[in-house]
Each structure stands twice: as C-alpha cells, then as structure tokens.
C-alpha positions as YAML, in Angstrom:
chain: A
units: angstrom
residues:
- id: 1
  name: MET
  ca: [133.69, 110.69, 78.33]
- id: 2
  name: ILE
  ca: [134.37, 107.95, 76.04]
- id: 3
  name: THR
  ca: [132.09, 105.09, 76.51]
- id: 4
  name: ASP
  ca: [133.03, 101.61, 75.85]
- id: 5
  name: PHE
  ca: [130.32, 99.98, 74.35]
- id: 6
  name: LYS
  ca: [131.08, 96.15, 73.51]
- id: 7
  name: LYS
  ca: [128.71, 94.33, 71.60]
- id: 8
  name: LYS
  ca: [127.71, 91.01, 73.14]
- id: 9
  name: ARG
  ca: [127.89, 88.05, 70.58]
- id: 10
  name: LYS
  ca: [125.81, 84.97, 71.32]
- id: 11
  name: GLY
  ca: [128.71, 82.67, 70.86]
- id: 12
  name: ASP
  ca: [130.91, 84.25, 73.38]
- id: 13
  name: SER
  ca: [129.11, 83.03, 76.40]
- id: 14
  name: PRO
  ca: [130.54, 80.16, 78.36]
- id: 15
  name: ASN
  ca: [127.20, 78.33, 78.55]
- id: 16
  name: ASN
  ca: [127.34, 78.11, 74.64]
- id: 17
  name: ASN
  ca: [130.76, 76.60, 74.52]
- id: 18
  name: ILE
  ca: [130.07, 74.03, 77.11]
- id: 19
  name: ILE
  ca: [126.72, 72.95, 75.07]
- id: 20
  name: LEU
  ca: [128.64, 72.93, 71.93]
- id: 21
  name: ILE
  ca: [131.42, 70.70, 73.40]
- id: 22
  name: PHE
  ca: [128.61, 68.54, 75.18]
- id: 23
  name: GLY
  ca: [126.80, 68.11, 71.56]
- id: 24
  name: LEU
  ca: [130.13, 67.15, 69.82]
- id: 25
  name: PHE
  ca: [131.07, 64.66, 72.34]
- id: 26
  name: LEU
  ca: [127.32, 63.14, 72.24]
- id: 27
  name: SER
  ca: [127.63, 63.11, 68.41]
- id: 28
  name: LEU
  ca: [131.22, 61.23, 68.68]
- id: 29
  name: ILE
  ca: [129.72, 58.76, 70.98]
- id: 30
  name: VAL
  ca: [126.54, 58.10, 68.71]
- id: 31
  name: PHE
  ca: [129.09, 57.76, 65.71]
- id: 32
  name: ILE
  ca: [131.17, 55.34, 67.43]
- id: 33
  name: PHE
  ca: [128.18, 53.21, 68.71]
- id: 34
  name: LEU
  ca: [126.78, 53.34, 64.98]
- id: 35
  name: ILE
  ca: [130.09, 52.17, 63.77]
- id: 36
  name: ILE
  ca: [130.31, 49.11, 66.26]
- id: 37
  name: ALA
  ca: [126.65, 48.19, 65.43]
- id: 38
  name: ASN
  ca: [127.63, 48.14, 61.91]
- id: 39
  name: ILE
  ca: [130.55, 45.89, 62.25]
- id: 40
  name: ARG
  ca: [128.48, 43.45, 64.35]
- id: 41
  name: ILE
  ca: [125.81, 43.40, 61.47]
- id: 42
  name: TYR
  ca: [128.65, 42.69, 59.00]
- id: 43
  name: GLN
  ca: [130.05, 39.99, 60.84]
- id: 44
  name: LYS
  ca: [126.22, 38.19, 61.45]
- id: 45
  name: LYS
  ca: [125.92, 38.77, 57.75]
- id: 46
  name: GLN
  ca: [129.33, 36.94, 56.76]
- id: 47
  name: GLU
  ca: [128.13, 34.11, 59.22]
- id: 48
  name: LEU
  ca: [124.80, 33.67, 57.75]
- id: 49
  name: SER
  ca: [126.38, 33.68, 54.13]
- id: 50
  name: LEU
  ca: [128.50, 30.86, 55.15]
- id: 51
  name: GLN
  ca: [125.74, 28.88, 56.51]
- id: 52
  name: LEU
  ca: [123.31, 29.57, 53.51]
- id: 53
  name: LYS
  ca: [126.04, 28.28, 51.35]
- id: 54
  name: ALA
  ca: [126.59, 25.18, 53.47]
- id: 55
  name: LEU
  ca: [122.70, 24.61, 53.18]
- id: 56
  name: GLU
  ca: [122.53, 25.15, 49.49]
- id: 57
  name: LYS
  ca: [125.47, 22.56, 49.07]
- id: 58
  name: GLN
  ca: [123.50, 20.06, 51.47]
- id: 59
  name: THR
  ca: [120.35, 20.58, 49.45]
- id: 60
  name: GLU
  ca: [122.14, 19.81, 46.32]
- id: 61
  name: GLU
  ca: [123.56, 16.48, 47.67]
- id: 62
  name: ILE
  ca: [120.35, 15.72, 48.93]
- id: 63
  name: LYS
  ca: [118.52, 16.25, 45.75]
- id: 64
  name: LYS
  ca: [121.28, 13.99, 43.84]
- id: 65
  name: ASN
  ca: [120.64, 11.45, 46.65]
- id: 66
  name: ASN
  ca: [116.98, 11.57, 46.04]
- id: 67
  name: ALA
  ca: [117.38, 11.30, 42.19]
- id: 68
  name: GLN
  ca: [119.55, 7.89, 42.68]
- id: 69
  name: LEU
  ca: [116.96, 6.63, 45.10]
- id: 70
  name: GLN
  ca: [114.14, 7.36, 42.80]
- id: 71
  name: GLU
  ca: [116.05, 5.58, 40.18]
- id: 72
  name: GLY
  ca: [116.69, 2.75, 42.32]
- id: 73
  name: ILE
  ca: [112.79, 2.56, 43.04]
- id: 74
  name: GLN
  ca: [112.07, 2.27, 39.18]
- id: 75
  name: LYS
  ca: [114.86, -0.19, 38.78]
- id: 76
  name: ALA
  ca: [113.51, -2.39, 41.56]
- id: 77
  name: THR
  ca: [110.04, -2.79, 39.90]
- id: 78
  name: ASP
  ca: [111.82, -3.57, 36.44]
- id: 79
  name: ASN
  ca: [111.78, -7.54, 36.13]
- id: 80
  name: ASP
  ca: [114.69, -7.51, 33.76]
- id: 81
  name: TYR
  ca: [116.76, -5.58, 35.98]
- id: 82
  name: ILE
  ca: [115.94, -7.94, 39.04]
- id: 83
  name: GLU
  ca: [116.85, -10.82, 36.80]
- id: 84
  name: LYS
  ca: [120.19, -9.33, 35.92]
- id: 85
  name: ILE
  ca: [121.14, -8.53, 39.56]
- id: 86
  name: ALA
  ca: [120.01, -12.18, 40.39]
- id: 87
  name: ARG
  ca: [122.56, -13.68, 37.68]
- id: 88
  name: GLU
  ca: [125.42, -11.40, 38.24]
- id: 89
  name: GLN
  ca: [125.48, -10.81, 42.40]
- id: 90
  name: LEU
  ca: [123.59, -14.06, 43.44]
- id: 91
  name: ASN
  ca: [125.10, -16.39, 40.84]
- id: 92
  name: LEU
  ca: [121.46, -17.60, 39.96]
- id: 93
  name: GLN
  ca: [120.23, -19.31, 36.77]
- id: 94
  name: LYS
  ca: [117.13, -20.46, 35.12]
- id: 95
  name: ASN
  ca: [116.25, -24.15, 35.27]
- id: 96
  name: ASP
  ca: [117.31, -24.94, 31.53]
- id: 97
  name: GLU
  ca: [120.63, -22.94, 31.82]
- id: 98
  name: SER
  ca: [124.12, -23.91, 32.66]
- id: 99
  name: THR
  ca: [126.66, -21.43, 33.61]
- id: 100
  name: ALA
  ca: [130.62, -21.61, 33.40]
- id: 101
  name: ILE
  ca: [133.02, -19.90, 35.41]
- id: 102
  name: PHE
  ca: [136.53, -19.26, 34.22]
- id: 103
  name: LEU
  ca: [139.08, -18.80, 36.89]
- id: 104
  name: MET
  ca: [141.95, -16.40, 36.04]
- id: 105
  name: PRO
  ca: [145.23, -17.63, 37.31]
- id: 106
  name: GLU
  ca: [147.00, -15.39, 39.99]
- id: 107
  name: THR
  ca: [149.52, -12.56, 38.91]
- id: 108
  name: GLN
  ca: [152.80, -12.56, 40.72]
- id: 109
  name: GLU
  ca: [151.66, -9.33, 42.59]
- id: 110
  name: GLU
  ca: [148.66, -11.23, 44.10]
- id: 111
  name: LYS
  ca: [150.58, -14.19, 44.95]
- id: 112
  name: VAL
  ca: [153.10, -12.01, 46.93]
- id: 113
  name: GLU
  ca: [150.19, -10.12, 48.35]
- id: 114
  name: ASN
  ca: [148.43, -13.26, 49.82]
- id: 115
  name: GLN
  ca: [151.73, -14.46, 51.45]
- id: 116
  name: THR
  ca: [152.51, -11.13, 52.98]
- id: 117
  name: GLN
  ca: [148.96, -11.08, 54.37]
- id: 118
  name: SER
  ca: [149.39, -14.80, 55.93]
- id: 119
  name: LYS
  ca: [152.74, -13.69, 57.29]
- id: 120
  name: ASN
  ca: [151.13, -10.56, 58.95]
- id: 121
  name: TRP
  ca: [148.31, -12.48, 60.22]
- id: 122
  name: LEU
  ca: [150.73, -15.05, 62.12]
- id: 123
  name: GLY
  ca: [153.07, -12.08, 63.21]
- id: 124
  name: LYS
  ca: [149.86, -10.47, 64.90]
- id: 125
  name: ILE
  ca: [148.97, -13.71, 66.53]
- id: 126
  name: TRP
  ca: [152.46, -13.89, 67.77]
- id: 127
  name: GLN
  ca: [152.70, -10.27, 68.84]
- id: 128
  name: ASN
  ca: [149.35, -11.06, 70.91]
- id: 129
  name: ILE
  ca: [150.76, -14.07, 72.72]
- id: 130
  name: ILE
  ca: [153.85, -12.19, 73.60]
- id: 131
  name: ASN
  ca: [151.68, -9.44, 75.00]
- id: 132
  name: ILE
  ca: [149.58, -11.50, 77.23]
- id: 133
  name: PHE
  ca: [152.85, -12.62, 79.06]
- id: 134
  name: LYS
  ca: [154.41, -9.11, 79.37]
...
C-alpha cells in the first residue's frame, strides 16, 4: 500500500489567492489616488506661484509709486521748486520782472496737420447733418 501524502502548502489555498488579489487591487487603488492627489497639489502650487509673482510685481510697482509720491511731497514743501513750477506752468512772474515769449514759426508739417484737422472737423459736422436726415 502506497500512501500518497501530499504536503499542503500555505500559498495554495483559494482563500489566500483571493486575499492576495484583493490586496494588490487595494494597493493599486491607493497608488492611483495618491498620483491624482499629487497632480492636484502640483497644479495648485503652479497657480499659487503665478499669483505670488504677480503680487511681487504689484508690490514693486507700489513701492516705486510710493517713492515718487514721497519725492513729490518733499518737492511740494520746497519754496524754490514751487517758484519754478509757478514760473514755468502758470507763467507767473515777480513784480519787478518782465518776461519775453518767443513764438516759433510753424513748420510746413504743422501747417498741413492744422489744415487736415480743420477739414476733418468740418467733415464730421457734415456727416452728422447727413446722418440726422437719414
């Protein structure tokens, strides 16, 4: 009588195969979830990086504007600067001063430009009159 003794292995049972397949499937799902989460985080990082660059640029512009305003405030309190602006922009003068104004002759280009502007002005009026009666 020959006895057939087979050794039972632990990995050969059907329950172990199902558990192994389920574990691999679960690991795959977790891995895919982590990849998707990583992609979303990367996209958010890029978006925030662009916003940061825009805000840094805006900050620099505000600093430049602030420096110009500070300079303007300092000049506004300087009497020499106020006098210079009054003379140049408002054409003011002191009581004992007289000013001379030199008019430059018009160049040919300026004459042509002035003529075309006057023609355009009349043409626009004429077009408006025509449009009223249409």
